[in-house]
Coordinates of C-alpha atoms and ligand atoms in Angstrom, one line a residue:
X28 CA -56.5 230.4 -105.7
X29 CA -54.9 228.7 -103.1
X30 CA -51.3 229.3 -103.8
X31 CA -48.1 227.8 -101.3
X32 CA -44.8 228.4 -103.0
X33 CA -43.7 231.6 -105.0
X34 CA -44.5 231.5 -108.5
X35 CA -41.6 230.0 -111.0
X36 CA -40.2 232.7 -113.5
X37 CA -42.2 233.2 -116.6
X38 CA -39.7 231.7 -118.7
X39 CA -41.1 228.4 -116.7
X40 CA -44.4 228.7 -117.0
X41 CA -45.0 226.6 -119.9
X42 CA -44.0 223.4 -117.3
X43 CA -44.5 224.1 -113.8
X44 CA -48.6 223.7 -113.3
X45 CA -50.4 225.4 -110.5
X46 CA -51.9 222.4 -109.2
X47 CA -50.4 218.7 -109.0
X48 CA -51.9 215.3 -108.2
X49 CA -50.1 212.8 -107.4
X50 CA -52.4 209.2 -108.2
X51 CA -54.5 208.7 -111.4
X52 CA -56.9 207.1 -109.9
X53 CA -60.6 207.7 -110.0
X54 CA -60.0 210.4 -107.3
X55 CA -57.1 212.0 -108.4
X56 CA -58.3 211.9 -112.1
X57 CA -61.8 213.6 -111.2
X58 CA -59.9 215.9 -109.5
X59 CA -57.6 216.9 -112.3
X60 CA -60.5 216.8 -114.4
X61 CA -62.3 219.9 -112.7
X62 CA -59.3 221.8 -111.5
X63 CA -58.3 222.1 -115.5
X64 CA -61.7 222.8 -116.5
X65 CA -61.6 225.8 -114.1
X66 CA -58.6 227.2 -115.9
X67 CA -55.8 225.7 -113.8
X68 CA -51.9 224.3 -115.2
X69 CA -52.9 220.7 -114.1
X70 CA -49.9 217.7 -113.8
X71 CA -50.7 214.1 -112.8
X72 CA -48.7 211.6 -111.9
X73 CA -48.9 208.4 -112.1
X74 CA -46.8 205.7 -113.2
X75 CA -50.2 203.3 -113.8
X76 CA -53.1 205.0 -114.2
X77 CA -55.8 203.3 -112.9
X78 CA -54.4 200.2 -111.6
X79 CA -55.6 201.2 -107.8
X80 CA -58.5 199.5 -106.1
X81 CA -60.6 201.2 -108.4
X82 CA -59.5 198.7 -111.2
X83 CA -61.2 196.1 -109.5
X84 CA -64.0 197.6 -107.6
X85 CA -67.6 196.7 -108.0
X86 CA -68.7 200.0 -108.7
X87 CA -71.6 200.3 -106.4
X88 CA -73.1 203.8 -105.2
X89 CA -74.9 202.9 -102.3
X90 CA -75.3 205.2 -99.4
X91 CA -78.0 203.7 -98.0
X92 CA -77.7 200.2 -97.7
X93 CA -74.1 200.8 -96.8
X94 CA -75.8 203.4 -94.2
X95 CA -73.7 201.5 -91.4
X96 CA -74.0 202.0 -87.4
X97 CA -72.2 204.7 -85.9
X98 CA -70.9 206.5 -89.5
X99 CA -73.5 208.8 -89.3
X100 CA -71.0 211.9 -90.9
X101 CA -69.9 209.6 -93.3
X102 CA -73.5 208.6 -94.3
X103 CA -74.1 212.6 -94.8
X104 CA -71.4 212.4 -97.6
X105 CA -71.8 209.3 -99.2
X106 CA -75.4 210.8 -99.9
X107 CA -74.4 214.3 -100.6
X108 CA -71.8 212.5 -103.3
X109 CA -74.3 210.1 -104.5
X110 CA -77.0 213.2 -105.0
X111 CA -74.4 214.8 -107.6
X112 CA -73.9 211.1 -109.4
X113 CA -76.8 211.3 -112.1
X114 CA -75.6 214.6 -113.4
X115 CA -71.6 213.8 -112.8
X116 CA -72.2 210.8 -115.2
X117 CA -74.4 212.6 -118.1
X118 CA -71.7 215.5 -117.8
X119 CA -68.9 213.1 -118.3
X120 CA -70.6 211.2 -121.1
X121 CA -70.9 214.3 -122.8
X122 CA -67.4 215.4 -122.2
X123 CA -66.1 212.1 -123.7
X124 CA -68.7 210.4 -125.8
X125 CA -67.9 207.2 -123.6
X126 CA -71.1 205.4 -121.6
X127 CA -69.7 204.7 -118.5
X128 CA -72.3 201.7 -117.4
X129 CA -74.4 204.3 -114.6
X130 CA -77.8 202.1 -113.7
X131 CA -80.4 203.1 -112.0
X132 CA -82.6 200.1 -111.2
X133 CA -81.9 200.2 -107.4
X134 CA -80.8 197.6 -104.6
X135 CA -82.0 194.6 -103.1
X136 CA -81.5 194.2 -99.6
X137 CA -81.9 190.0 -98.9
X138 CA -81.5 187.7 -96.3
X139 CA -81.5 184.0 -97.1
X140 CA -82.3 182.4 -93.5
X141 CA -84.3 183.5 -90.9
X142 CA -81.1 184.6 -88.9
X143 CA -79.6 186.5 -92.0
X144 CA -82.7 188.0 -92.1
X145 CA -83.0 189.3 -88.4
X146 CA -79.6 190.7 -89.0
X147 CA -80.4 192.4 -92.5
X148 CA -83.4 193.9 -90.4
X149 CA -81.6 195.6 -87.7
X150 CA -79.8 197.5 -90.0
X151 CA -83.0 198.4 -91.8
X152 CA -84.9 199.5 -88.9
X153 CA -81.3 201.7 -88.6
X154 CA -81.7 203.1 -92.1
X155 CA -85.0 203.6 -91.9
X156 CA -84.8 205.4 -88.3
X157 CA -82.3 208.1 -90.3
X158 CA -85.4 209.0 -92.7
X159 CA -83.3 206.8 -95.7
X160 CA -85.2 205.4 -98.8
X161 CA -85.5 201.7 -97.4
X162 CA -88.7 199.9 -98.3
X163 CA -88.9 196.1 -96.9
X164 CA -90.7 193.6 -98.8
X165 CA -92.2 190.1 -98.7
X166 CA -90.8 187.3 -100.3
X167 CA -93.5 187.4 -103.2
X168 CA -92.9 190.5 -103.6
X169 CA -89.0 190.1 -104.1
X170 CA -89.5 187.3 -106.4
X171 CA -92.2 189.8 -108.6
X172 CA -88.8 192.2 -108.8
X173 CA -86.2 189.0 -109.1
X174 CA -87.4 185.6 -110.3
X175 CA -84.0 184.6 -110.5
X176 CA -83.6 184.6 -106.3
X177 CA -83.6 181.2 -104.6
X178 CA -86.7 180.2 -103.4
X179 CA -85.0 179.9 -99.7
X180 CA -84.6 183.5 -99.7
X181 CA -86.8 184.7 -96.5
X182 CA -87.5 188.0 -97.1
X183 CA -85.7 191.6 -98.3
X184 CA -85.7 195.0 -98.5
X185 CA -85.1 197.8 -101.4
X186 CA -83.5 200.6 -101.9
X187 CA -84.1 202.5 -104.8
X188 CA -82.1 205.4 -104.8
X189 CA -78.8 202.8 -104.8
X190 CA -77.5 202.7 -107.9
X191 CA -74.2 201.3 -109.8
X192 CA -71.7 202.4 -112.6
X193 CA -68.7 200.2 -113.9
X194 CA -65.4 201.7 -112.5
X195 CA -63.6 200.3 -115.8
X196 CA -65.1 202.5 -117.8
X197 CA -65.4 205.5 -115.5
X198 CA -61.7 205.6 -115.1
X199 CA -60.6 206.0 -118.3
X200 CA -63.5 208.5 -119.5
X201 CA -62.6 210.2 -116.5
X202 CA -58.8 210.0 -117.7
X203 CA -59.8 211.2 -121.2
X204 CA -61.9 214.4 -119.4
X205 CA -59.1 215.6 -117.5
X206 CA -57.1 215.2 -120.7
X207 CA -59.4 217.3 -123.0
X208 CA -59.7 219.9 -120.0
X209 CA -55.8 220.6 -120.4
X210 CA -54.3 218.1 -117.5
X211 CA -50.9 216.6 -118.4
X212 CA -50.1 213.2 -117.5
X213 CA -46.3 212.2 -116.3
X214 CA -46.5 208.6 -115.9
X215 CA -43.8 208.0 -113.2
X216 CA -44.1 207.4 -109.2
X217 CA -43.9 210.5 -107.0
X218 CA -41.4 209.2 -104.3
X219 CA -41.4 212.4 -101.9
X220 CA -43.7 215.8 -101.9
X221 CA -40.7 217.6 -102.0
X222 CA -40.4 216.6 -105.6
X223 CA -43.0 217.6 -106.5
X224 CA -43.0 221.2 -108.1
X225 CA -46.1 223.2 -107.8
X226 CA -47.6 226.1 -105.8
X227 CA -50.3 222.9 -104.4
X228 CA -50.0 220.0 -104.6
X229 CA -53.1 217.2 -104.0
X230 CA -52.4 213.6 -102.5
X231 CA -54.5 211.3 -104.6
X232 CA -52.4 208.5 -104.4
X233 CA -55.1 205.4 -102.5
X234 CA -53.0 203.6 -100.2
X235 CA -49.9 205.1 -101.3
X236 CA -50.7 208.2 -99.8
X237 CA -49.1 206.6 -96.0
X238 CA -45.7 206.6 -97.5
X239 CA -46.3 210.2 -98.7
X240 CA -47.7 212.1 -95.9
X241 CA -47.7 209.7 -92.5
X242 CA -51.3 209.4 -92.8
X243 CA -53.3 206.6 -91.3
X244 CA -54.1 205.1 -94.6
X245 CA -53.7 201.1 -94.3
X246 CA -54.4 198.9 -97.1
X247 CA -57.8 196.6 -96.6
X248 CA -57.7 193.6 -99.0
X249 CA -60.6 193.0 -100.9
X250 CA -61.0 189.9 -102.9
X251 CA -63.7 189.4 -105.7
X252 CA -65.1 187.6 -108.8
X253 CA -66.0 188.2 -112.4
X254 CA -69.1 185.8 -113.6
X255 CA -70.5 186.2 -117.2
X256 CA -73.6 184.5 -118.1
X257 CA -73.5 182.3 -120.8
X258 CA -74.3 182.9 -124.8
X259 CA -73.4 186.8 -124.0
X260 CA -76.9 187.7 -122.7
X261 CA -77.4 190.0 -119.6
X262 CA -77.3 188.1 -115.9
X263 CA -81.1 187.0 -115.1
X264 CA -81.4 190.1 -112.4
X265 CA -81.4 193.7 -112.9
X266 CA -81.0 195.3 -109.4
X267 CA -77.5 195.4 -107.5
X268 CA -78.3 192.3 -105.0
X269 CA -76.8 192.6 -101.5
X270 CA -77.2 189.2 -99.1
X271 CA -76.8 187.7 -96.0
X272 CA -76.2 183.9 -96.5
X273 CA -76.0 181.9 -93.7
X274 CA -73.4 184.6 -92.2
X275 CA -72.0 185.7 -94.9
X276 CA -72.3 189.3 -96.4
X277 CA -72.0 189.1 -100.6
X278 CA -73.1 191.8 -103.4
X279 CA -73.9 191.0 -106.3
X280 CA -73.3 193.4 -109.4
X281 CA -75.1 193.0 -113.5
X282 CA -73.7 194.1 -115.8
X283 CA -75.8 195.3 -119.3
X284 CA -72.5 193.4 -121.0
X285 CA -73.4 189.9 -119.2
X286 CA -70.9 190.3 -116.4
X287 CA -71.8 189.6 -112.6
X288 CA -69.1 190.6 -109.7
X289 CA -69.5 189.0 -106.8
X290 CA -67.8 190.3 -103.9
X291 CA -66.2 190.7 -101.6
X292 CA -64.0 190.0 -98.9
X293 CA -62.5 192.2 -96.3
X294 CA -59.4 191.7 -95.0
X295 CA -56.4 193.3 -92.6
X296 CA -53.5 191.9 -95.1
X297 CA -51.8 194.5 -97.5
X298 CA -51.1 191.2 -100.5
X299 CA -53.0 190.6 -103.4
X300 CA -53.4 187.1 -103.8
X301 CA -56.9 185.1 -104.5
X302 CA -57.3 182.0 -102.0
X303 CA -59.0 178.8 -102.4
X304 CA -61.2 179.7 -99.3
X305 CA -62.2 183.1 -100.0
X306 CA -63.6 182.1 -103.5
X307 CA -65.2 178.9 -102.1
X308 CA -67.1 181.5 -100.0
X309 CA -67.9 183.9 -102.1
X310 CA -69.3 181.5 -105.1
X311 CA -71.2 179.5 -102.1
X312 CA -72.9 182.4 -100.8
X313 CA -73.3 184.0 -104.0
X314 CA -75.1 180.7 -105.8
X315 CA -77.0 180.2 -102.2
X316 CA -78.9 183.6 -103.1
X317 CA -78.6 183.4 -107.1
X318 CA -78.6 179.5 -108.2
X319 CA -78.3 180.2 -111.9
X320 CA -75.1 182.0 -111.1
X321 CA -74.0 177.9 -110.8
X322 CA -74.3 178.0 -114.7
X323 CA -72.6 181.0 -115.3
X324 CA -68.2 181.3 -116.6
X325 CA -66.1 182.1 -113.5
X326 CA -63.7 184.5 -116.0
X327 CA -61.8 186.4 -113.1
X328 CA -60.8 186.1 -109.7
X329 CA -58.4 189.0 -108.4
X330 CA -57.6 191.1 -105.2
X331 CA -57.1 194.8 -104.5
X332 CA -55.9 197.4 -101.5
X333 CA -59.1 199.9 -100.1
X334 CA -57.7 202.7 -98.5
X335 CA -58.7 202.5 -95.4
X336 CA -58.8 205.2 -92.6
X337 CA -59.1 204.5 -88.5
X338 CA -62.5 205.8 -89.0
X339 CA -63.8 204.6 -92.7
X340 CA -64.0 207.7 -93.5
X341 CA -62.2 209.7 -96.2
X342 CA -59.1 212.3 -95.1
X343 CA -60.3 215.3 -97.3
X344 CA -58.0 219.0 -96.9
X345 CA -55.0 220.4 -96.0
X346 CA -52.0 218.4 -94.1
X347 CA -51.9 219.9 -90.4
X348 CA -48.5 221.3 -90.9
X349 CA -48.5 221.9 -94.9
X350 CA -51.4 223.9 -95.8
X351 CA -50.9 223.8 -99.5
X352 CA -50.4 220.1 -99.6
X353 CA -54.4 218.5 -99.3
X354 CA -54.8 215.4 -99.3
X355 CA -57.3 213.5 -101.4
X356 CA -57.4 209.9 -100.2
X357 CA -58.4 207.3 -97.3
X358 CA -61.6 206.5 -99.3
X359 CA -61.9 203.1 -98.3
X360 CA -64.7 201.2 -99.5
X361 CA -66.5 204.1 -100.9
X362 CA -64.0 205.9 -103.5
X363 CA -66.3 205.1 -106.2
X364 CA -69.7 206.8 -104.4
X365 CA -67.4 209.4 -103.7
X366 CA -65.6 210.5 -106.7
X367 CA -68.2 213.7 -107.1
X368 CA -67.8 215.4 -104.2
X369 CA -64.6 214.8 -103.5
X370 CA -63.5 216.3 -106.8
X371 CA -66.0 219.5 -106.4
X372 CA -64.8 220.0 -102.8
X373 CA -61.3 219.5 -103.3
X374 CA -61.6 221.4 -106.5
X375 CA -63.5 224.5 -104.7
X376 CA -60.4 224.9 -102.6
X377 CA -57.9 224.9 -104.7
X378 CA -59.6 227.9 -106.8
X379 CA -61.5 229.4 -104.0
X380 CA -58.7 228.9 -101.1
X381 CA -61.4 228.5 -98.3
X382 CA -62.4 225.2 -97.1
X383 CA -66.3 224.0 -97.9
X384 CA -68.0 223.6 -94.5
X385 CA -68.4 219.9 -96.1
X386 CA -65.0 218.8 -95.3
X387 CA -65.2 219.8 -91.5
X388 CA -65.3 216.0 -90.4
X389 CA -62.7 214.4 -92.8
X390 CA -59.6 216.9 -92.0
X391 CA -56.4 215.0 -92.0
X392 CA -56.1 216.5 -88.1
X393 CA -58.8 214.8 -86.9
X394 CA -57.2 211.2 -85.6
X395 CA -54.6 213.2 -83.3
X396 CA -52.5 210.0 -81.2
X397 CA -54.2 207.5 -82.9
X398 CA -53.1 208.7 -86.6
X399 CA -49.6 207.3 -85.1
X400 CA -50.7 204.2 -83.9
X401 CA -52.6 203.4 -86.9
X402 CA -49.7 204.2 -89.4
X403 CA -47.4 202.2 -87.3
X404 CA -49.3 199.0 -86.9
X405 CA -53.1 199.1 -88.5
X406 CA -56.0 199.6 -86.3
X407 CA -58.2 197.0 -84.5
X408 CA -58.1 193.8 -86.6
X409 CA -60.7 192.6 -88.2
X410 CA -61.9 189.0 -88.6
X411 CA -59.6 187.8 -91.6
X412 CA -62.0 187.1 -94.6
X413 CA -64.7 188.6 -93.1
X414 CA -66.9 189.5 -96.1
X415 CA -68.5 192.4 -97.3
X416 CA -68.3 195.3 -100.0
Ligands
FAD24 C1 -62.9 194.6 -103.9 C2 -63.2 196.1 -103.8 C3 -64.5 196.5 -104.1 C4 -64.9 197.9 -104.1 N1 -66.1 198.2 -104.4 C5 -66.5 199.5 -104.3 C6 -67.8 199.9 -104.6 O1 -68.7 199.1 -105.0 N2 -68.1 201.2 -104.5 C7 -67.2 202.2 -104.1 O2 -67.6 203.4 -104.0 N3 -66.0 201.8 -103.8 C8 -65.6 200.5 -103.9 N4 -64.3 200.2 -103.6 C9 -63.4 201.2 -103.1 C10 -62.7 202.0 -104.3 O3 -62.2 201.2 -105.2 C11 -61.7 202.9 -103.7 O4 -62.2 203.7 -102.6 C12 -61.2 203.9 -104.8 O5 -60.6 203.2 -105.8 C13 -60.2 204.9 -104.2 O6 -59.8 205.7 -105.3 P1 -58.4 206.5 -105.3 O7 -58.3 207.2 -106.6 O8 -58.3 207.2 -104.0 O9 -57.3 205.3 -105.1 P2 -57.0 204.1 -106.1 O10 -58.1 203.7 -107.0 O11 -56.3 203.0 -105.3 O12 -55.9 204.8 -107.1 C14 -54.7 205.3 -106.6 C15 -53.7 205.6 -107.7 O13 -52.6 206.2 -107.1 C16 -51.4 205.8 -107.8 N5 -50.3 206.0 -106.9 C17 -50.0 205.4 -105.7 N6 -48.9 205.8 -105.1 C18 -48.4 206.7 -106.0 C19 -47.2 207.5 -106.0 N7 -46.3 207.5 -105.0 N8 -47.0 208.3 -107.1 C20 -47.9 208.4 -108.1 N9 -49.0 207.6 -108.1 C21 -49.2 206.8 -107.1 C22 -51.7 204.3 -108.1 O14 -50.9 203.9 -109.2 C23 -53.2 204.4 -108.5 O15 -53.4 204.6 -109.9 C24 -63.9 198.8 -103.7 C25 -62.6 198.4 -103.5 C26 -62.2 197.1 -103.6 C27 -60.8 196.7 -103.3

């Protein structure tokens, strides 16, 4: 095992854990989770459990159609994680009983006008030029898979290998797993590492991990809806829907429950509030490319924090100057997609003390001078409400 500090007395060993985690998140939790079941004295804290940007997150596992220009190393993981998913879900159904909404139906790629779909297609011809699962198809053809899509909607593309599970459910069974493996939850902050007593310690904490460590995590506001269809049937579509509308980028999520989220936007602002504009946008866009949506209850409007990294990728390993403090966070808009592999690597680690070849490219060493700049003042801004997942 990786092991930093001396071992406490044995009179002590009832409380001090070998490995702590500082966030309760779906990170952190997945984490605890297989650390305990290997045999390890696991601690968590967290004062909410939960209540990170996974608690409003659409839940969408999606390496390829979020297969995105120059993130080719993070493309390799996304995949990787997403390759562990359908066997990381049946083993944590059976672990906790609890079905924690994994679909399998795919993704739908659309563009509504000709210029949405010219820019959909450049991305395609992207995806497809890295070997990934991306199958374009003709309007009839999207129509055969979705009656529900407007008529306007010029063309799309599938990706079948994209799939979706509902992060309010995983979180708790994931919470529950780590629970039954032997993990102990202490639901208060964690205001500095050197509180924290344990031979390792893991820093799991989303966007609170900056105050923790002086990482370049920055918070990247997301804003997004809750739609239920009405008489609690399911939504009138089955695949995760992403779509260009006239410029703007929305995803559309169904849930077996009759829910819909419709996301999302992307901002450079660290606040939580909804605004008039953003929904305006997101309900415009998201009726544009599904017009029954029009009929459906608006039950939820709400904003959370990605944590977001100079290079949108995650910061997976040891601290440069604190080996036995790894950090666990900077997962951006892909914690969900993510949660496997993170929690296998990180877990491997921890037991094994030598680093999987895996985390090479996410080491918390890797942003050098800019790691400064971007935990001082953010990175390059983005356009403000810019939307996207
Ligand atoms: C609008 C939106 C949509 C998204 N959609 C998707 C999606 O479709 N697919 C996908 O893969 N990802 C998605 N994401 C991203 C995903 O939600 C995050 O990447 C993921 O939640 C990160 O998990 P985490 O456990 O690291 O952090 P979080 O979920 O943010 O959890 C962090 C936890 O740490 C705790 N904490 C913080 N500071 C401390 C401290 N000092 N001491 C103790 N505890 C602390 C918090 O209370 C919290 O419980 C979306 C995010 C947003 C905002």
């Amino acid at each position: 095992m990786l092991t930093g500090r001396s071992p406490s007395p044995p009179s002590s060993d009832r409380v001090r854990p070998d490995v702590a985690v500082v966030g309760a998140g779906p990170i952190g939790l997945a984490i605890a989770w297989r650390c305990a079941a290997r045999g390890l004295r696991v601690v968590v804290h967290d004062p909410a459990p939960g209540s990170g940007a996974s608690a409003v997150a659409a839940g969408m596992l999606s390496p390829v159609a979020e297969a995105y220009f120059g993130e080719r190393q993070l493309t390799g993981l996304l995949l990787a994680s997403a390759a562990r998913w359908p066997a990381f879900a049946a083993e944590l159904a059976e672990t906790t009983g609890v079905e924690i909404g994994y679909r399998t139906e795919g993704t739908l790629m659309v563009g509504l006008t000709g210029d949405d779909l010219a820019e959909a297609r450049r991305l395609w011809a992207y995806q497809q030029g890295l070997g990934l699962p991306v199958t374009p198809l003709r309007p009839s053809e999207l129509r055969d898979r979705e009656p529900a899509l407007a008529p306007r909607v010029r063309g799309g593309a599938l990706a079948p290998t994209d799939h979706q599970v509902d992060p309010r459910l995983l979180v708790p069974a994931l919470r529950t797993a780590a629970q039954r493996a032997g993990a102990v939850l202490v639901p208060q902050p964690v205001r500095f590492l050197s509180d924290v007593d344990a031979p390792v310690t893991v820093v799991a904490a989303g966007c609170g991990a900056a105050a923790l460590t002086g990482l370049p995590v920055r918070p990247v506001k997301g804003q997004i809806l809750r739609l239920r269809a009405p008489d609690g049937v399911a939504p009138g579509f089955r695949h995760v829907i992403r779509g260009y509308a006239d410029g703007e980028h929305v995803y559309l999520v169904p849930r077996a429950d009759g829910e819909v989220v419709l996301g999302a936007t992307v901002e450079e602002r660290s606040d939580t509030t909804v605004t008039a504009g953003a929904v305006q946008r997101l309900l415009r866009a998201g009726v544009d490319l599904l017009p029954e949506l029009a009929e459906y209850d608006l039950v939820e409007a709400v904003a959370g924090l990605r944590p977001g990294t100079p290079d949108n990728a995650p910061i997976l390993g040891p601290l440069p100057d604190r080996p036995y403090v790894l950090a666990a966070t900077g997962h951006h808009r892909h914690g969900i997609v993510l949660t496997p592999i993170t929690a296998d690597l990180i877990a491997d680690l921890v037991f094994g003390g030598v680093p999987d070849p895996l985390l090479a490219p996410f080491r918390a060493d890797r942003f050098g001078g800019a790691a400064a700049v971007a935990a001082s003042g953010g990175p390059e801004p983005t356009l403000e409400g810019d939307l996207w997942s």
